[in-house]
XYZ file of C-alpha atoms in Angstrom:
445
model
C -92.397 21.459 34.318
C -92.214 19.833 37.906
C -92.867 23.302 39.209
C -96.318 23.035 37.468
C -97.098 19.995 39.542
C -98.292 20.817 42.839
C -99.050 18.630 45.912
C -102.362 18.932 46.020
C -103.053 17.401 42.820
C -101.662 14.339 43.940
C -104.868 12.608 44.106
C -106.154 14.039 40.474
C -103.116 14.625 38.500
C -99.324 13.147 38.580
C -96.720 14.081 40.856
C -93.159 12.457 40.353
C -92.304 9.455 42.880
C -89.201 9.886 44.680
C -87.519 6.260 44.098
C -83.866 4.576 44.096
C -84.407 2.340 40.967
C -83.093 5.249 39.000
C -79.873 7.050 38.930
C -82.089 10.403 39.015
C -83.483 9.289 41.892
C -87.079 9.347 40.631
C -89.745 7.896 38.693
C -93.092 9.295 36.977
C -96.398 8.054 38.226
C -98.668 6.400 35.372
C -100.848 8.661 33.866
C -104.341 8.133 35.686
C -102.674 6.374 39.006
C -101.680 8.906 41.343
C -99.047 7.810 43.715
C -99.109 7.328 47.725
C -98.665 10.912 49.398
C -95.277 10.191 51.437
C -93.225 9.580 47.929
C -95.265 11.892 45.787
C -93.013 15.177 45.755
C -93.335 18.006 43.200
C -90.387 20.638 43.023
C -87.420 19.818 44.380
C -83.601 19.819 42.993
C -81.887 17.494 40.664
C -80.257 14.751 42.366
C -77.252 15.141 41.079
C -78.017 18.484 42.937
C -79.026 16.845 46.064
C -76.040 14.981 46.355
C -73.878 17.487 45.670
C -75.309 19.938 48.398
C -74.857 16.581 51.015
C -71.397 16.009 50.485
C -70.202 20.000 50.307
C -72.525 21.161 53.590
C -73.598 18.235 54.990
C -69.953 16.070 54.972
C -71.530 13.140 53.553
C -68.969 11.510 51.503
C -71.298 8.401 50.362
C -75.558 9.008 50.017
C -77.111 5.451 51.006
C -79.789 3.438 48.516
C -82.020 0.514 48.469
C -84.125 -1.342 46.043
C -84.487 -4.824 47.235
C -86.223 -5.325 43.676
C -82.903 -3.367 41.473
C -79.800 -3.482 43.341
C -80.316 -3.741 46.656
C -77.701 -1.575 49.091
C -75.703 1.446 46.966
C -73.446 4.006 47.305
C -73.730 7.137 45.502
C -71.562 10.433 44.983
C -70.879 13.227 42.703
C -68.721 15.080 40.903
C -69.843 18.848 40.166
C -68.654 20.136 37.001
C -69.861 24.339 37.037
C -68.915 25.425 33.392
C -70.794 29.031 33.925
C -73.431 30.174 36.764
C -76.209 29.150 34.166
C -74.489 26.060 33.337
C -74.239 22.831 36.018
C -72.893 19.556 34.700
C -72.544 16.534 37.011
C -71.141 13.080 36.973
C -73.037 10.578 39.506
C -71.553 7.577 40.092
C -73.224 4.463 42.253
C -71.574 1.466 43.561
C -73.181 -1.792 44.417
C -72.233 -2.216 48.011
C -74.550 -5.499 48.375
C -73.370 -6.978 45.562
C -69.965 -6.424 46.065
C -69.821 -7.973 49.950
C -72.301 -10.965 48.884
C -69.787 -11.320 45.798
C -66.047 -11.154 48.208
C -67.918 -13.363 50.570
C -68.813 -16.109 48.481
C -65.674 -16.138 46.393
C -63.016 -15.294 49.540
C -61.782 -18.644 50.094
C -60.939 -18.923 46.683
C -58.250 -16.192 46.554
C -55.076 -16.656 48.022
C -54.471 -12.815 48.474
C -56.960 -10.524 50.224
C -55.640 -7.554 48.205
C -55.949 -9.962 45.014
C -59.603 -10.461 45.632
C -60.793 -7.183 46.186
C -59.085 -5.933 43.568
C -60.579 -8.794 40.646
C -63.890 -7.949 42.442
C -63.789 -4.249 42.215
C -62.832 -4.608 38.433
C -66.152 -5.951 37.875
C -68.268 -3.581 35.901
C -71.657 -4.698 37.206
C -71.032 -2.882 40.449
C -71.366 0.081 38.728
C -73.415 2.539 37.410
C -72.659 5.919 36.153
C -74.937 9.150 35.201
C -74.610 12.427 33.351
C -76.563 14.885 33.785
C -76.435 18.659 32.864
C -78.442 21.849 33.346
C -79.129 24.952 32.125
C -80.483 28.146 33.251
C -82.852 29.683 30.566
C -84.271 31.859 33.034
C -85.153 31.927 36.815
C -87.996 29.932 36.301
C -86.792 27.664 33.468
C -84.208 24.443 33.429
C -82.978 23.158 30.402
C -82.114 19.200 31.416
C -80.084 16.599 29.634
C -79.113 13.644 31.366
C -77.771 10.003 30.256
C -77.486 7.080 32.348
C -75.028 3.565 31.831
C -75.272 0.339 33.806
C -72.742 -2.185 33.709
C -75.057 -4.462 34.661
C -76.016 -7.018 32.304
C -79.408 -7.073 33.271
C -79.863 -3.793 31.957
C -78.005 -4.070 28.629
C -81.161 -2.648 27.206
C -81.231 1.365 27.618
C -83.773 2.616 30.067
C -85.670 5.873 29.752
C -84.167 7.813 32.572
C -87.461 8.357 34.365
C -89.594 5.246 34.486
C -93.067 4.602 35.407
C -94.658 3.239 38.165
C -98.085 2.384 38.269
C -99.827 2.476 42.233
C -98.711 -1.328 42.366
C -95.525 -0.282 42.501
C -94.326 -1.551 39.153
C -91.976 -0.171 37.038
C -92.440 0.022 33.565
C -90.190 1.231 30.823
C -91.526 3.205 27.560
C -89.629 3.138 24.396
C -90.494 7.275 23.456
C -92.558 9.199 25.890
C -93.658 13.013 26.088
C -95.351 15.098 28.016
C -96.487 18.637 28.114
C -97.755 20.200 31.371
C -99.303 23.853 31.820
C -101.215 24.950 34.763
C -102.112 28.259 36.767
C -100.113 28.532 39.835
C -100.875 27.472 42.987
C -103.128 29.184 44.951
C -104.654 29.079 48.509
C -108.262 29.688 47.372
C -109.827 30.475 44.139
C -109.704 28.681 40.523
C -107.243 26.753 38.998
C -106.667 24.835 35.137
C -104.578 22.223 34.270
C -103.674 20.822 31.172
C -101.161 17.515 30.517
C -101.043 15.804 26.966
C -99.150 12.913 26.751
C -97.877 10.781 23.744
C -96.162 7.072 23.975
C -94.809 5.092 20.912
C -93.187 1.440 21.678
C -94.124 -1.390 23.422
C -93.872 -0.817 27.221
C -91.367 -3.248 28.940
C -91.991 -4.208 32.733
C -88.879 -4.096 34.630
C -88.767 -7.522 37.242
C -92.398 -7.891 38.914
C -95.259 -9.836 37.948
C -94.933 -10.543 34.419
C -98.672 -11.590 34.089
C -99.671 -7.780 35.285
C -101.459 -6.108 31.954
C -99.582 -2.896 30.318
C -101.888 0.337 31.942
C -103.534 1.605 29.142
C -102.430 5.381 29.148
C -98.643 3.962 28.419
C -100.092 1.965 25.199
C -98.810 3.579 21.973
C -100.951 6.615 21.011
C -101.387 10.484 22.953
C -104.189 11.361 25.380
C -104.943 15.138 26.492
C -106.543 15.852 29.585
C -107.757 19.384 31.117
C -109.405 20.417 34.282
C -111.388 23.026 35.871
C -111.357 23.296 39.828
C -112.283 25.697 42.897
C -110.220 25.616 45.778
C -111.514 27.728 49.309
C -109.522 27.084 52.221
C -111.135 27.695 55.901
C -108.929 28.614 58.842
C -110.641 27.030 62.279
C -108.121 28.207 64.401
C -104.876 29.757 64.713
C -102.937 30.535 67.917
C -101.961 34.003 68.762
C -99.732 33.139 71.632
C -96.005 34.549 71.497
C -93.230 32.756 69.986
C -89.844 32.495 71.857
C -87.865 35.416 71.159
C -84.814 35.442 69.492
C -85.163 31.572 68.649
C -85.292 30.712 64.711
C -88.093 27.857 63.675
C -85.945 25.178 62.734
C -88.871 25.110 60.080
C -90.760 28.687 59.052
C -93.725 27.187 57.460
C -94.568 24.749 60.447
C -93.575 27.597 63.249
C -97.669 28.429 63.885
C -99.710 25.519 65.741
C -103.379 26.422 63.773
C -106.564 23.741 62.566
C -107.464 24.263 58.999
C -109.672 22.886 56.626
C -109.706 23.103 52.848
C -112.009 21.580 49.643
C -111.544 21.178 45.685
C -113.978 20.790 43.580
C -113.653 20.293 39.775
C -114.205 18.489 36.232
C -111.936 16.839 34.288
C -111.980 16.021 30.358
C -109.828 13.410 29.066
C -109.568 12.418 24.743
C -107.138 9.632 24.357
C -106.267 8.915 20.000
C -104.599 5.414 19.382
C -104.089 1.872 21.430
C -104.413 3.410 25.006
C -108.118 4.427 23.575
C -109.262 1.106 23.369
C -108.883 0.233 27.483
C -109.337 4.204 28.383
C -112.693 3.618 29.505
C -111.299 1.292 32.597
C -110.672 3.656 35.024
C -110.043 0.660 37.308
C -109.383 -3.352 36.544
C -112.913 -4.427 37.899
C -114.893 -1.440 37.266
C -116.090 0.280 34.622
C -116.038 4.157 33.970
C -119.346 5.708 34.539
C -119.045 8.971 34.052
C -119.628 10.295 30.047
C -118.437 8.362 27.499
C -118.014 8.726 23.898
C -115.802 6.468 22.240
C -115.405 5.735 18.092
C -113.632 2.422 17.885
C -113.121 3.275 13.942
C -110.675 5.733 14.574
C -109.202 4.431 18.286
C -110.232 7.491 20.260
C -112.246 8.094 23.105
C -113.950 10.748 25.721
C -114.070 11.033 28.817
C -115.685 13.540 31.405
C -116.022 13.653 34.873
C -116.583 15.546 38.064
C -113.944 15.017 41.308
C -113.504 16.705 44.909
C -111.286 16.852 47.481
C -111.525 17.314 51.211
C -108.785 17.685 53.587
C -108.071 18.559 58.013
C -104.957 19.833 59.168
C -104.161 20.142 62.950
C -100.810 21.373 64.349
C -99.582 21.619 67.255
C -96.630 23.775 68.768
C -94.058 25.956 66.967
C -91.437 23.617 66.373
C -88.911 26.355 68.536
C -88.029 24.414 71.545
C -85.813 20.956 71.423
C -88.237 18.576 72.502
C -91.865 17.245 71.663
C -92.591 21.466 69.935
C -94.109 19.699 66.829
C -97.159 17.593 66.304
C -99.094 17.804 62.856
C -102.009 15.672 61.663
C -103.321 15.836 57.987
C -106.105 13.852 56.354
C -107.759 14.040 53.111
C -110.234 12.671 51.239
C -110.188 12.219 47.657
C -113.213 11.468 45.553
C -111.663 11.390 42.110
C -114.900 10.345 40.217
C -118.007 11.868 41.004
C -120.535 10.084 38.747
C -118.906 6.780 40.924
C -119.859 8.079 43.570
C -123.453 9.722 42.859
C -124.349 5.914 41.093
C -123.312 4.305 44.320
C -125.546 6.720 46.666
C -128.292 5.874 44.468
C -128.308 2.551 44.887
C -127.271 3.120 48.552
C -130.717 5.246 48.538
C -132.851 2.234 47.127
C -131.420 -0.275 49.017
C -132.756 1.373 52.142
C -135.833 2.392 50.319
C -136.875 -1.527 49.712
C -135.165 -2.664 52.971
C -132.678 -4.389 51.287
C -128.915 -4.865 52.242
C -126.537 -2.553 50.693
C -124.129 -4.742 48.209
C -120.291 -4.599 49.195
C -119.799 -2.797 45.454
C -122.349 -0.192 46.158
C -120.856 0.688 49.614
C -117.613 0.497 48.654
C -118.705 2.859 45.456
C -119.128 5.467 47.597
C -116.070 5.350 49.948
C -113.443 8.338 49.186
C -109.874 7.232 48.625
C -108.465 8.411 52.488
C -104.818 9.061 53.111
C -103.737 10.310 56.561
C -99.985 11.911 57.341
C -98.699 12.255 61.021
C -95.377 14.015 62.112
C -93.607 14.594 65.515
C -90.498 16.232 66.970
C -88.500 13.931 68.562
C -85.202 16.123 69.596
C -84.179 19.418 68.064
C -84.267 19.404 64.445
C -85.491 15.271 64.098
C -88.511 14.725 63.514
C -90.480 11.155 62.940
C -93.321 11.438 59.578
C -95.431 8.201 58.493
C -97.200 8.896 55.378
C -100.143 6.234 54.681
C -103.080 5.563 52.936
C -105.940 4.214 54.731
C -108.458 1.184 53.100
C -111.476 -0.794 54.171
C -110.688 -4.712 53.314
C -113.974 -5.468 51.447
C -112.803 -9.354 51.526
C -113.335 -9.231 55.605
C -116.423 -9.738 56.433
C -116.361 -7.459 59.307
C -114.963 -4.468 56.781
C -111.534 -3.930 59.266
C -109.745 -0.149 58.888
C -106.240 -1.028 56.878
C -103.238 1.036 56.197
C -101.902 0.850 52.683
C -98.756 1.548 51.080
C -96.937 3.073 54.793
C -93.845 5.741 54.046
C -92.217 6.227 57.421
C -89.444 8.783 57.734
C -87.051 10.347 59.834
C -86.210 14.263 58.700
C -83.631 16.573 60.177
C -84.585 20.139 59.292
C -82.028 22.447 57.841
C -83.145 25.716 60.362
C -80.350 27.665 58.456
C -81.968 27.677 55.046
C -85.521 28.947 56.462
C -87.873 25.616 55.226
C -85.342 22.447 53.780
C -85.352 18.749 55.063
C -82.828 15.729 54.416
C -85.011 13.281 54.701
C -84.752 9.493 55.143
C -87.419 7.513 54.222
C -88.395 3.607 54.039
C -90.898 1.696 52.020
C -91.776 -1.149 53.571
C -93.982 -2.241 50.993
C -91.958 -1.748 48.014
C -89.027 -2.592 50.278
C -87.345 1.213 49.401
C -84.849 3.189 51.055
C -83.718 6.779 50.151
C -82.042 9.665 51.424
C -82.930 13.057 49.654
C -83.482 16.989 49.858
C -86.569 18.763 50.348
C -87.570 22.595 49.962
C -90.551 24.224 51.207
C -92.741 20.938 52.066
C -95.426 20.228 54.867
């Protein structure tokens, strides 16, 4: 169902989050809280897959982690088991690097062999971590997937739900039983578009490290919420370049080989009926505000409707064909997400009469009608390298003089595969969530 997901619903709807907390290498965003753009992805391979295509093509022996919050620095690597060409079975194993140096280092002097003391400390079984992890063809479009993780950790002696939450404050929350059901048209460059997700939880959900005071989001308390949407899409082209490429010289990247400025819009409802416990805070679409759009809720039988209107507008300038070995890349990209529409009309109204009675607009009014604004930058630096930072962009409402903030940074470095038409590795660093990951990427920008 990740194919369903596309990137341009990352502001509405929710895209997986690539992270190293999990032996899958990834996490599902909160239902309601879409995730910053640079670690939002939506199809990509496994990672058992990802790994497995590193160390066969790319003579990686070891793929890097870090999760200053988990297990700090790890090394990962797989084992491929290919029963049939529809059937892939895999075997990921990770080993606490950080632990194990911090471990030898403290207890060296205690060992009278070297040998000795590496061995006792590689017998420890908290180092480790192993996954499983098989997949089946059903059909071209269509993966059957099983996996099952083990920790040997006894922090984790509780089993985790392979894919974990995160909520946009980057914590991690574990559900006892949790289902989802995505179906959506595909993609499309203009036109209209439907989505529907339902969702059911059961169990208490269980925050992994963090703030223990931070309240349980209310679309992963016990009970199932469906939401559908309606949207237009019309992309504008401003300008495309009509200048020769060089001849006989492959893009090291096909989809970012034409330097063009582009412009696009969405524009859309959304219904959303939530039955059980995550009825009762539904209604909170965020911790100090209330939802203002249509509401119809029945306490009696814990359910609750919501409706609302959202948009979505977004620049793209590029520069150069990404051809030549240096500086042939530059590509901006902005958008601006207004995910609640009745939000944003109540604020302009009061905007409107503020002016009207030559008052002073309120700091909740203006900031009412502010879009959510995330920006994305990219360069060549030599040959295939390029440099991304991913970023969302904030006014801080507690400064008196309103100053322009980034928020939530991804910066990257990505080495494009030229050989496989449009595929990254990418590395990529969180400083806020203190993250690092190395992965593979198809058919991105």
């Amino acid at each position: 169902m990740n194919k369903l997901r596309w990137a341009m619903d990352g502001g509405f709807w929710d895209l997986d989050r690539s992270t190293p907390r999990t032996l899958e290498g990834e996490g599902r965003a909160v239902p309601g809280e879409p995730l910053p753009l640079g670690v939002s992805r939506g199809t990509r391979l496994s990672r058992p897959k990802q790994i497995d295509f590193f160390q066969r093509f790319m003579f990686a022996p070891f793929i890097p982690s870090y999760s200053a919050s988990s297990h700090g620095f790890s090394l990962q690597r797989v084992l491929a088991l290919p029963f049939t060409e529809n059937w892939f079975a895999t075997l990921l194993a990770q080993f606490n690097l950080q632990k194990f140096v911090s471990s030898f280092k403290k207890n060296g002097a205690l060992q009278s062999s070297r040998l000795e003391n590496i061995r006792k400390h590689l017998e420890d079984k908290s180092l480790y971590a192993l996954g499983f992890c098989s997949e089946l063809l059903l059909s071209p479009c269509d993966t059957l997937l099983l996996s099952l993780d083990f920790y040997g950790d006894d922090n984790n002696k509780k089993p985790l739900w392979p894919g974990l939450y995160i909520d946009k404050a980057g914590n991690y929350w574990d559900v006892p039983f949790s289902m989802a059901i995505d179906l959506a048209s595909l993609a499309s460059d203009s036109g209209a578009s439907y989505h529907f997700c339902m969702h059911h939880s059961a169990g208490q959900p269980m925050q992994l490290g963090g703030d223990e005071t931070v309240e349980v989001p209310a679309t992963l308390l016990p009970g199932i919420s469906l939401k559908s949407a309606f949207s237009l899409k019309k992309n504008v082209e401003i300008w495309r370049s009509n200048a020769q490429k060089l001849k006989m010289v492959q893009p090291f990247d096909i989809f970012l080989s034409n330097p063009h400025i582009s412009a696009s819009g969405v524009i859309g409802a959304a219904v959303m009926a939530c039955f059980g416990d995550n009825s009762v805070r539904a209604q909170v679409v965020d911790e100090s505000q209330q939802f203002e759009g249509f509401c119809l809720c029945a306490p009696a039988v814990k359910s609750t409707l919501l409706v609302d209107a959202f948009s979505s507008v977004s620049f793209t300038v590029q520069h150069g064909n990404f051809q030549r070995l240096l500086l042939d890349l530059t590509r901006f990209h902005a958008r601006l997400d207004f995910p609640s529409a009745s939000k944003f009309l109540s604020g302009a109204t009061r905007l409107a009469q503020d002016f009207c009675n030559s008052q002073q607009p309120t700091m909740e009014t203006v900031q009412a009608i502010c879009p959510k604004a995330t920006i994305s930058f990219q360069q060549q630096i030599a040959g295939p390298f390029s440099f991304r930072v991913d970023s969302g962009v904030e006014i801080d409402w507690k400064n008196k003089d309103w100053h322009v903030c980034v928020d939530d940074p991804v910066f990257a470095i990505e080495y494009a595969l030229h050989v496989l038409g449009s595929a990254k590795a990418v590395a990529w660093y969180s400083p806020k969530h203190r993250e690092f990951m190395v992965e593979l990427r198809f058919f991105e920008t």
